[in-house]
Short mmCIF file of C-alpha atoms and ligand atoms in Angstrom, two decimals:
data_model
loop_
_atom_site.label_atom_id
_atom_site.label_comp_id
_atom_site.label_asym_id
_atom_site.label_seq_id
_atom_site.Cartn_x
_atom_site.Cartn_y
_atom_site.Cartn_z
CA UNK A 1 249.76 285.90 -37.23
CA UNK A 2 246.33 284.81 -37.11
CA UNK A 3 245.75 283.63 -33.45
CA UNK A 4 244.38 280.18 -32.99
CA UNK A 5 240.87 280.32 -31.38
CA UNK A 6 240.23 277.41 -29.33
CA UNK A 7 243.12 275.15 -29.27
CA UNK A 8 242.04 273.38 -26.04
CA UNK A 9 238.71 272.45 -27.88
CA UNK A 10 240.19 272.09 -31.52
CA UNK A 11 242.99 269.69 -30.25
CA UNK A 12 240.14 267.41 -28.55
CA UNK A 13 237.99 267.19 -31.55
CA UNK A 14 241.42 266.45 -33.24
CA UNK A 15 242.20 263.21 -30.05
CA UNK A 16 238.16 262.43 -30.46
CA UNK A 17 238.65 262.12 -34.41
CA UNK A 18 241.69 259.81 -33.81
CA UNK A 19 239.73 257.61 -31.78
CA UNK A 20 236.72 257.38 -34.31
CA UNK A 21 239.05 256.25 -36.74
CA UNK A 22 240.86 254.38 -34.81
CA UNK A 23 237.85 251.51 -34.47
CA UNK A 24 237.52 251.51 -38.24
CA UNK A 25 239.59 248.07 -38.00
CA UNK A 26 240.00 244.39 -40.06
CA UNK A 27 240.21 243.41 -36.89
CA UNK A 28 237.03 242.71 -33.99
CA UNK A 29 239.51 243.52 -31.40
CA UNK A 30 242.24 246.11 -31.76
CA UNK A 31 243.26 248.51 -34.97
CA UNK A 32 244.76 247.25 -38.36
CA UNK A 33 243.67 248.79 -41.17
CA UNK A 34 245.93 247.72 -43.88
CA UNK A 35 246.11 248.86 -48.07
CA UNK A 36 243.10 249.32 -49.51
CA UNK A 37 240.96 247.34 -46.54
CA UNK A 38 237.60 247.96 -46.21
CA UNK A 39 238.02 249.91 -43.01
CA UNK A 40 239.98 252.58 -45.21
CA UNK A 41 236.88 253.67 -47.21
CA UNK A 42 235.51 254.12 -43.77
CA UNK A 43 238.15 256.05 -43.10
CA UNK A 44 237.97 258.60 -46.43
CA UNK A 45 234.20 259.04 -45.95
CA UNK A 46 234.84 260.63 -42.29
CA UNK A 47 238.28 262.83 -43.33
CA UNK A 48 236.51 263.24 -46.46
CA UNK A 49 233.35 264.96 -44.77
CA UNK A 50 235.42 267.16 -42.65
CA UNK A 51 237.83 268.45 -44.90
CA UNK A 52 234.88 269.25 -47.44
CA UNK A 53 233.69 271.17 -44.45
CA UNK A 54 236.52 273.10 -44.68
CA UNK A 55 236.59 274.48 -47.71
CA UNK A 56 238.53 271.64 -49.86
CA UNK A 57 237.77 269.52 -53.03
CA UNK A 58 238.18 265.98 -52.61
CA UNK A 59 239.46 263.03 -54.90
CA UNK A 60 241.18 259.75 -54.48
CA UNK A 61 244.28 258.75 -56.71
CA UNK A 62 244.77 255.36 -58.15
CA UNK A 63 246.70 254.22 -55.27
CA UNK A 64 244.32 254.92 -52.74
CA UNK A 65 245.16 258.33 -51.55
CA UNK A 66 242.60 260.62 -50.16
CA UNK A 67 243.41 263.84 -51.66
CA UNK A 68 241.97 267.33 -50.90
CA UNK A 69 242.94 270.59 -52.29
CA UNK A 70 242.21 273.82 -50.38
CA UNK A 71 242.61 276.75 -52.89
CA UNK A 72 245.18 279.08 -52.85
CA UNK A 73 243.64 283.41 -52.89
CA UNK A 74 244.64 283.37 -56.92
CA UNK A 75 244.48 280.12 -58.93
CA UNK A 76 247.57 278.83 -60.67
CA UNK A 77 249.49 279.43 -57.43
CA UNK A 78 252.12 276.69 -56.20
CA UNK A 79 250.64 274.47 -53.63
CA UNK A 80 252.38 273.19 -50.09
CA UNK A 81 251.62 269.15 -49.38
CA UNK A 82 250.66 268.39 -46.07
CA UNK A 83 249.57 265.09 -44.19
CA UNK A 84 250.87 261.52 -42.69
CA UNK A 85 249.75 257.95 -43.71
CA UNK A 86 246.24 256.53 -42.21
CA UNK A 87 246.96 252.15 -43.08
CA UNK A 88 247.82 250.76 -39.63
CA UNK A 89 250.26 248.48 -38.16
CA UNK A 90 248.47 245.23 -36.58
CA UNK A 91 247.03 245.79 -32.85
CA UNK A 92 248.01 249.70 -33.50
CA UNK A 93 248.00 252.64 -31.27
CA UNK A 94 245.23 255.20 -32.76
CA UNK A 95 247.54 258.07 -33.64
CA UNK A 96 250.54 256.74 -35.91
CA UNK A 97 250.06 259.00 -39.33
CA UNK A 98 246.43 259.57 -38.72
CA UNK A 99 247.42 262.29 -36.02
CA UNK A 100 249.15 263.65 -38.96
CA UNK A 101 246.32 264.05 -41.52
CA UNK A 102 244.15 265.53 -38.96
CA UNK A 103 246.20 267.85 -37.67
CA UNK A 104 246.37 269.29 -40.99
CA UNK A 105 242.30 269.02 -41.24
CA UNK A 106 241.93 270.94 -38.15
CA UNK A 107 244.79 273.66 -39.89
CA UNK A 108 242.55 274.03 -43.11
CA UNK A 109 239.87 274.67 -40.05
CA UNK A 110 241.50 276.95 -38.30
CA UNK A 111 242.15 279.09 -41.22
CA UNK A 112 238.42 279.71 -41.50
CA UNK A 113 238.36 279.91 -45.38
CA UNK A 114 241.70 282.45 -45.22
CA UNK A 115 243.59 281.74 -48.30
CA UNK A 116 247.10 282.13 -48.60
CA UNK A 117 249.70 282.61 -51.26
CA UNK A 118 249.78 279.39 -51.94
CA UNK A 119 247.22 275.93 -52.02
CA UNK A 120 246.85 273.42 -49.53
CA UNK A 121 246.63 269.90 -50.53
CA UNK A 122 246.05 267.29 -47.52
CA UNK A 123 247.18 264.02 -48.52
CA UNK A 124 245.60 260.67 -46.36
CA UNK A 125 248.09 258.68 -47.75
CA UNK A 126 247.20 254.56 -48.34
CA UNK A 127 250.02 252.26 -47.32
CA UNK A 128 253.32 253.17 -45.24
CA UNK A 129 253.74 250.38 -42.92
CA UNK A 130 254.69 247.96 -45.45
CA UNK A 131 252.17 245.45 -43.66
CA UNK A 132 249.99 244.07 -46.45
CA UNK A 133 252.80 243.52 -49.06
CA UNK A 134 256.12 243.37 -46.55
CA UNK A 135 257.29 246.91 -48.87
CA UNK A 136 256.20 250.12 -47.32
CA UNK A 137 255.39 253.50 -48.75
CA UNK A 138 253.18 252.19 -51.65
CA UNK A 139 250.86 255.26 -51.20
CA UNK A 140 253.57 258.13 -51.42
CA UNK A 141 255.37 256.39 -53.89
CA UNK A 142 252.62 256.97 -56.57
CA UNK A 143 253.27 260.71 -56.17
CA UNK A 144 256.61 260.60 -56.87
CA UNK A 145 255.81 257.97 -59.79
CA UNK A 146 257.82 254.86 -58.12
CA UNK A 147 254.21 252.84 -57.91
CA UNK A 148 256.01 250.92 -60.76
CA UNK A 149 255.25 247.13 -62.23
CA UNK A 150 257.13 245.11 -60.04
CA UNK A 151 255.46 246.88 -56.97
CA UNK A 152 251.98 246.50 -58.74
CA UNK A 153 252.79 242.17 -58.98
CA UNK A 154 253.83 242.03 -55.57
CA UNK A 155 251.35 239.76 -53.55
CA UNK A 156 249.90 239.37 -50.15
CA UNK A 157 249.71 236.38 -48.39
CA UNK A 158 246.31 235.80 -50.06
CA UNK A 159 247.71 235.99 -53.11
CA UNK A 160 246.43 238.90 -54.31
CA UNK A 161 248.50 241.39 -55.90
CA UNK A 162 248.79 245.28 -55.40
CA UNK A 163 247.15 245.87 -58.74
CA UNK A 164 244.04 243.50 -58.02
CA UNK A 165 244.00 245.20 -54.04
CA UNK A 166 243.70 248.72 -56.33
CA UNK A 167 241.22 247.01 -58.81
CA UNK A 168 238.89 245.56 -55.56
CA UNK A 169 238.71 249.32 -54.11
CA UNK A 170 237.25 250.47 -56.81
CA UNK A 171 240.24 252.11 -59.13
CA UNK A 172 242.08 251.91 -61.77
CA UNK A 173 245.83 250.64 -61.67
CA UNK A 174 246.17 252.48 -65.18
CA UNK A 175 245.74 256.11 -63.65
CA UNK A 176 247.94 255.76 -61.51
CA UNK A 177 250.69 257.86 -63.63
CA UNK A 178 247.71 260.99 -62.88
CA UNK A 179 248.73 260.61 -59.29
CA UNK A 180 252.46 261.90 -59.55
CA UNK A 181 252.74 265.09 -57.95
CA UNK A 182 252.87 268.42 -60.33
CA UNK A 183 255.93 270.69 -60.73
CA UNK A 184 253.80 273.46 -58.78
CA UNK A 185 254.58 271.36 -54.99
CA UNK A 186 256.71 273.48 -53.15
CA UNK A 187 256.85 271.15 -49.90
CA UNK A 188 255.94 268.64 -47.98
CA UNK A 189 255.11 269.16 -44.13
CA UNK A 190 254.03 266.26 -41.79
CA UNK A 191 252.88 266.28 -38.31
CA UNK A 192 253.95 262.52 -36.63
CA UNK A 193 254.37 261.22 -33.22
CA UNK A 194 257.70 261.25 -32.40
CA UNK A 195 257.06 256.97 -31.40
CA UNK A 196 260.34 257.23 -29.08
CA UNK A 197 261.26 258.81 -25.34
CA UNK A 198 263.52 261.55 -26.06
CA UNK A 199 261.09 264.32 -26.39
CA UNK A 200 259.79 263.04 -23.44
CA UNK A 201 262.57 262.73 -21.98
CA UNK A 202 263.70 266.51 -22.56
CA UNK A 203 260.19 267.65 -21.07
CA UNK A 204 259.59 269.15 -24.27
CA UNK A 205 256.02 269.10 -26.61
CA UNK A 206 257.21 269.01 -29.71
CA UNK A 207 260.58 268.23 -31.89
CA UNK A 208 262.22 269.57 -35.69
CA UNK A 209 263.26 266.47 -37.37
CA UNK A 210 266.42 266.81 -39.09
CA UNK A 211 266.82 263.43 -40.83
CA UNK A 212 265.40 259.77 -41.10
CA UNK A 213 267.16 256.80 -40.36
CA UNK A 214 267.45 254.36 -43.19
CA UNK A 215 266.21 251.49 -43.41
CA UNK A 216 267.01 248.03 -44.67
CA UNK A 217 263.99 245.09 -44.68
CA UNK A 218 264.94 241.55 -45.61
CA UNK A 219 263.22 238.07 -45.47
CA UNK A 220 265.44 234.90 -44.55
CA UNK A 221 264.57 231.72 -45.19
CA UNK A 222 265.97 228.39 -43.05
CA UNK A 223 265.37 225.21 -44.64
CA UNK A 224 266.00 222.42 -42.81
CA UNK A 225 264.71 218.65 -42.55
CA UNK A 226 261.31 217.51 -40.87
CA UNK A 227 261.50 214.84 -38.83
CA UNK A 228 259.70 212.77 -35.50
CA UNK A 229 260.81 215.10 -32.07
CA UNK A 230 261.17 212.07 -30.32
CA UNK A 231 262.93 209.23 -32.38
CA UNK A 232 265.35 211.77 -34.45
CA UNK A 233 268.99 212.10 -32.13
CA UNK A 234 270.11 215.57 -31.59
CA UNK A 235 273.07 214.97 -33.40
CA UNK A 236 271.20 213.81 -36.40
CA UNK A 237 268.89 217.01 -36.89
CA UNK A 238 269.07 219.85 -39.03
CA UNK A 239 266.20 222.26 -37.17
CA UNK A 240 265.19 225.18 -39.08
CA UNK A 241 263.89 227.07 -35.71
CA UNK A 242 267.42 226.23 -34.01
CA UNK A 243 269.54 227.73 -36.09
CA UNK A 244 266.76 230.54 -36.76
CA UNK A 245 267.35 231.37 -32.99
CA UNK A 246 270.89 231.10 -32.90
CA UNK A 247 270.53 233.66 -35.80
CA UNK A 248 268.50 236.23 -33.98
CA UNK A 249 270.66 236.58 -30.73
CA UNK A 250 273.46 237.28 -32.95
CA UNK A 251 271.65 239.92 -34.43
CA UNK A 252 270.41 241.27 -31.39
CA UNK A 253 274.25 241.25 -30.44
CA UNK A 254 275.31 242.62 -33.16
CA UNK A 255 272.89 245.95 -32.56
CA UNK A 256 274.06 246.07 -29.21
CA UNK A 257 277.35 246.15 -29.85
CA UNK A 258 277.24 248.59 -32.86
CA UNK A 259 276.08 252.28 -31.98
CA UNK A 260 272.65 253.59 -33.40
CA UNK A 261 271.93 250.39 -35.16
CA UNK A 262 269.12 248.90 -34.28
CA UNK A 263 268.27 245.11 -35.52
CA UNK A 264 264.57 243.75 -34.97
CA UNK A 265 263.05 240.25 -35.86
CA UNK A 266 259.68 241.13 -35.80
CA UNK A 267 258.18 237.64 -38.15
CA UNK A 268 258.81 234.50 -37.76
CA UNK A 269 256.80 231.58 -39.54
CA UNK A 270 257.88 227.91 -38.59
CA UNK A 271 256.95 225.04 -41.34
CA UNK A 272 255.15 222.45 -40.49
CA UNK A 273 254.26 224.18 -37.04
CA UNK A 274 253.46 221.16 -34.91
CA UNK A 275 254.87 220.64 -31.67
CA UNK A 276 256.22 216.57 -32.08
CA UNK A 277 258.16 217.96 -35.54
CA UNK A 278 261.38 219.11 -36.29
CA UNK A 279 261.06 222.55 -37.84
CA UNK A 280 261.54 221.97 -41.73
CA UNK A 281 261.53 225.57 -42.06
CA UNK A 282 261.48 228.75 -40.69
CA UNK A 283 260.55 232.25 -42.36
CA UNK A 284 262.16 235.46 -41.08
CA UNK A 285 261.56 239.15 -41.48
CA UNK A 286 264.96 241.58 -40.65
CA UNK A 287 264.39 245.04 -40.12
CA UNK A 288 267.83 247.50 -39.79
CA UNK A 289 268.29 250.90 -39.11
CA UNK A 290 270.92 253.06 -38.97
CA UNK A 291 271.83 256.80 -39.82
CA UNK A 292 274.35 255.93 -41.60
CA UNK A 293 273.93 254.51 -45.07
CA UNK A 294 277.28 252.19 -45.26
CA UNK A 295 277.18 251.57 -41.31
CA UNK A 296 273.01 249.61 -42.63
CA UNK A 297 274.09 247.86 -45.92
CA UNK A 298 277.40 246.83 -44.11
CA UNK A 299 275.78 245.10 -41.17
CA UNK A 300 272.79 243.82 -43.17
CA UNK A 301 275.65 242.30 -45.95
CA UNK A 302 277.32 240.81 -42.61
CA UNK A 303 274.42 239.26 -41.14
CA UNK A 304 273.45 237.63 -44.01
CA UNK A 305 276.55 236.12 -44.35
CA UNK A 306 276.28 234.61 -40.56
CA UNK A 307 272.77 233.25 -41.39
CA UNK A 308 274.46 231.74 -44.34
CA UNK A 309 277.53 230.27 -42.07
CA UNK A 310 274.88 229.40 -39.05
CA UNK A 311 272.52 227.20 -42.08
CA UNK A 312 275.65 225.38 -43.46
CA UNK A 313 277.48 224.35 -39.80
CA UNK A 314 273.95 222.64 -39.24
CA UNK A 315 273.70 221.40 -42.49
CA UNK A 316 270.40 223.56 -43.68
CA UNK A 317 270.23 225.72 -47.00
CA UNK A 318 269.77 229.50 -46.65
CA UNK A 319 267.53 232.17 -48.77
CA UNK A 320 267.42 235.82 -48.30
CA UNK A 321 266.08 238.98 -50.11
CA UNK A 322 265.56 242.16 -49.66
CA UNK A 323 262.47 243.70 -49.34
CA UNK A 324 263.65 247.49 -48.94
CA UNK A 325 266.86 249.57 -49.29
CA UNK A 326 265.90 252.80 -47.87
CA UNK A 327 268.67 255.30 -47.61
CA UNK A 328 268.87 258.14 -44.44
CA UNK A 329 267.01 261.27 -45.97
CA UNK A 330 267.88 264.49 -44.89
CA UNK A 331 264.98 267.19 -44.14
CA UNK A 332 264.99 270.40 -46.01
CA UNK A 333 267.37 272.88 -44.28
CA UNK A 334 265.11 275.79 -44.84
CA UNK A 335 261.95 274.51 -43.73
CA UNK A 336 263.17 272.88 -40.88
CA UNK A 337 264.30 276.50 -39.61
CA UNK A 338 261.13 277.42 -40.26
CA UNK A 339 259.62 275.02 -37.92
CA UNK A 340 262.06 275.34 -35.23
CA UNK A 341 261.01 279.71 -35.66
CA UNK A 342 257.55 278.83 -35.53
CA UNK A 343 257.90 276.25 -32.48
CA UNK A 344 259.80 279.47 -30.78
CA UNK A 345 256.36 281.77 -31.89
CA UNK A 346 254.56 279.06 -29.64
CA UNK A 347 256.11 279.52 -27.08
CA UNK A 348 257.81 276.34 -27.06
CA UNK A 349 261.63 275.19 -27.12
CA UNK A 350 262.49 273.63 -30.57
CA UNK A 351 264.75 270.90 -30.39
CA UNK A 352 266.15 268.65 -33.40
CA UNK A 353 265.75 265.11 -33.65
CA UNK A 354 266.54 262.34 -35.71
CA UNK A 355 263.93 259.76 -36.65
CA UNK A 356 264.19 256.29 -36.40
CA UNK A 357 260.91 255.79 -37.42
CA UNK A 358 260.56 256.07 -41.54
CA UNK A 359 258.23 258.35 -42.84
CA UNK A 360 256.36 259.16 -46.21
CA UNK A 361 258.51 262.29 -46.18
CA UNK A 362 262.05 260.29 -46.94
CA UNK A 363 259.65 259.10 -50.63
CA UNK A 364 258.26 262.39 -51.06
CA UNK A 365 262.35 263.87 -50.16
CA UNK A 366 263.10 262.17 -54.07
CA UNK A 367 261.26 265.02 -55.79
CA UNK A 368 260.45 268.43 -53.49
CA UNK A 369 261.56 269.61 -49.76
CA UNK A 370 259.78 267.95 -46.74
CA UNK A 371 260.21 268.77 -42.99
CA UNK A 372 258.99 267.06 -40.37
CA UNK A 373 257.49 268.51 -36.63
CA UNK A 374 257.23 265.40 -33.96
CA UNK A 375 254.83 265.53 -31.38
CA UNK A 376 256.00 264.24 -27.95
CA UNK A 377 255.11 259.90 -27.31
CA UNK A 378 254.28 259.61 -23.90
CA UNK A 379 256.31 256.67 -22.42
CA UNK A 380 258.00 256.31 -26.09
CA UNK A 381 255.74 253.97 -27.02
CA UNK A 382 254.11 253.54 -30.22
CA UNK A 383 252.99 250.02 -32.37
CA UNK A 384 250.70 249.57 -29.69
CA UNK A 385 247.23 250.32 -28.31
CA UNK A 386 248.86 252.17 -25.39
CA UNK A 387 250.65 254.54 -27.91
CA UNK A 388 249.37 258.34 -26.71
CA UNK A 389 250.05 261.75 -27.05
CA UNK A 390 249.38 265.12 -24.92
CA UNK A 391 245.88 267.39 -25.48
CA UNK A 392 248.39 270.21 -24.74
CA UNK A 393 250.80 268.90 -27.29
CA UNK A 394 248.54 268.56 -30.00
CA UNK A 395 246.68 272.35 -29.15
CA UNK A 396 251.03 273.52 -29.37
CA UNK A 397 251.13 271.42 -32.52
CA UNK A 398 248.39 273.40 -34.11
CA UNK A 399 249.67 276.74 -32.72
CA UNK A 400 252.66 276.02 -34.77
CA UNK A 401 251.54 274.51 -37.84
CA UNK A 402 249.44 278.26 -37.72
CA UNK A 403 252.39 280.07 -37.06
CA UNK A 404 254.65 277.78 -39.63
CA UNK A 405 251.57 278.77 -42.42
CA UNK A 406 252.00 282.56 -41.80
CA UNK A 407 255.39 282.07 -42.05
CA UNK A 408 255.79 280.53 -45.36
CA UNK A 409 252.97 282.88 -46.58
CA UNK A 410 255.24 285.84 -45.82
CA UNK A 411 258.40 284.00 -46.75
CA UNK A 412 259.08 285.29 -50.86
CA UNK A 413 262.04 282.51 -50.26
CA UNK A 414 259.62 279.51 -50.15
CA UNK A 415 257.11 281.28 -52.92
CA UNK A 416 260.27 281.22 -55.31
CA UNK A 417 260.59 277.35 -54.64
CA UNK A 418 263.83 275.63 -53.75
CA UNK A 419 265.92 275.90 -56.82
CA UNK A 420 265.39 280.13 -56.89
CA UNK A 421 266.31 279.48 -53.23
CA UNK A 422 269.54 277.74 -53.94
CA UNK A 423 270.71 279.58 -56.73
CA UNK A 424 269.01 283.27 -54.81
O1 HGY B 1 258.35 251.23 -39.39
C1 HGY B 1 258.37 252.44 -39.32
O2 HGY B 1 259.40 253.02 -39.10
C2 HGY B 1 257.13 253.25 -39.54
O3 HGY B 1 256.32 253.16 -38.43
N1 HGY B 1 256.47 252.81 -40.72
MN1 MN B 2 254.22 253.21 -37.98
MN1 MN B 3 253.86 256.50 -39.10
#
């Protein structure tokens, strides 16, 4: 294996680029950078200029994707996908997916022009929070060509739909077909923060993902009557935020009375919002997880139907949708063996982990093999400024993703592509 040179000093310029990006914000104070913002051009200009640096050619799909492709040693040779989202959550930590996409930057470094068997592409992808346009994974969706119509109309709460947020940056909703990946992908790899305590919690630097949780998002609606706080009897009201919060400790009970399901009522939007006026309404987000598939869409199908009961005993009306029905995906067997081999090359003890975070590898999962390594979350805490990780976990990271290159380089199983592999 090629030894890494450096990885003290490539792993801070990797925690120094995370914190440049990090204040390319919508906000004054604190990260969001959300589809398509302004701050994201900001953000392709800088990845942009370093992976250039390193030897790649750069382009950006129709769905906002910064996209660089690093040559394989003979052209028309398969290519491996790597990289992690770089759109924000609001008031974000600065390493959530853009850790990710420049730990594979600084792996396109480290192989100091060395081509291998196969291409690199680095993918930046656009959107995976879901924050703009409540559905997540708009960016990795175009590559597997699920960027379809009704994702294109959906709208923010300006009003302005995905297509016109495409159309503002500068492209062209009609190309986005061009961004689907090509039957020459082998994989996907991506580098994440673990964003929980169990790594942590095993004293260990880095984890093998074997699966991600899926995931079920939903938006509930309460409508009740407006009326004057202090004239209106109690028995005589029907308050939207009441029975919202009679709602949302029954979910919370629910989750903690059902294992590895967790519930989380992260919105909530009161109509008209003044404080001598009976709530008329009140808007809801649900977001469910679970590892199990029927345990999810049983306990979302059963909490909509006690929002339902909760509306009618207090005489409201009830609407719900759902925004996302994300099954579990499973990570490639194969690769993830080969990340838990080159974890043991450095030095390190593998250990596999489910996430409960989603990922753009359970999209990219429809159409090739993904894997995922974690990188230990100090303190488990991500979706927030104090979200960190470890210099010494990102330098292992890089020894790995080194050692996990070689690997597959050498590996005529993951040259052949899956299907030889299953039917080798
Ligand atoms: O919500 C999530 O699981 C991820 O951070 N998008
Ligand atoms: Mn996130
Ligand atoms: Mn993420």
């Amino acid at each position: 294996m090629h030894t890494l040179s450096n990885p003290q000093i490539r792993a801070q310029e990797i925690l120094a680029r995370c914190r440049k990006l990090a204040a390319y914000s919508e906000d004054a104070c604190g990260t969001r950078r959300t589809f398509l913002s302004p701050p994201m051009r900001d953000c392709h200009r800088e990845i942009a200029k370093w992976l250039k640096a390193a030897g790649a050619e750069l382009t950006v799909d129709a769905a906002g994707n910064l996209r660089a492709f690093y040559a394989a040693s003979q052209s028309a040779a398969p290519r491996l996908l790597l990289g992690s989202h770089i759109d924000t959550v609001p008031n974000a930590g600065a390493y959530d997916g853009v850790l990710g996409v420049l730990i594979a930057v600084a792996l396109l470094e480290a192989l100091e022009t060395r081509r291998l068997p196969f291409a690199i592409e680095v993918v930046a992808f656009s959107e995976e929070e879901g924050v703009r346009f409540g559905k997540p994974f708009l960016g990795s969706r175009a590559l597997v060509g699920k960027l379809d119509e009704s994702l294109l109309d959906s709208r923010d709460a300006n009003g302005i739909s995905v297509r016109a947020a495409i159309e503002n940056f500068g492209l062209n909703p009609s190309e986005i077909p061009r961004a689907v990946l090509g039957d020459d992908t082998l994989a996907y790899l991506e580098f994440h923060i673990e964003q929980g305590p169990v790594l942590e919690s095993l004293g260990l630097p880095l984890g093998v993902v074997e699966a991600i949780v899926g995931q079920t998002r939903m938006e509930f609606v309460f409508a009740g009557r407006a009326n004057h706080a202090g004239t209106t009897p109690m028995h005589l009201r029907h308050d939207a935020i009441a029975a919202a919060a009679e709602w949302i400790v029954a979910v919370e009970r629910t989750a903690r009375n059902l294992p590895g399901l967790v519930a989380t009522v992260g919105q909530i939007e009161a109509k008209p919002g003044a404080v001598n006026v009976i709530a008329a309404e009140a808007r809801l987000s649900l977001d469910l997880r679970h590892a199990s598939d029927t345990i999810r869409k049983e306990s979302a199908a059963g909490l909509a139907r006690l929002a339902g009961d909760i509306a009618a005993a207090r005489g409201l009306s009830l609407q719900h949708c759902v925004l996302l029905n994300q099954n579990a995906v499973a990570m490639d067997p194969f690769l993830a063996a080969q990340i838990e081999e080159a974890i043991r090359n450095s030095d390190c003890k593998p250990h596999r982990i489910v996430s409960g975070a989603g990922h753009d590898a359970m999209t990219l999962a429809e159409k090739i093999p993904v894997a995922m390594i974690f990188l230990r979350s100090p303190g488990g805490i991500s979706h927030d400024p104090a979200e960190s990780v470890e210099l010494d976990d990102v330098a292992k990271a890089l020894q790995c993703g080194l050692h996990l290159l070689d690997q597959l380089a050498a590996s005529r199983e993951f040259l052949m592509g899956r299907e030889a592999r299953k039917n080798a």
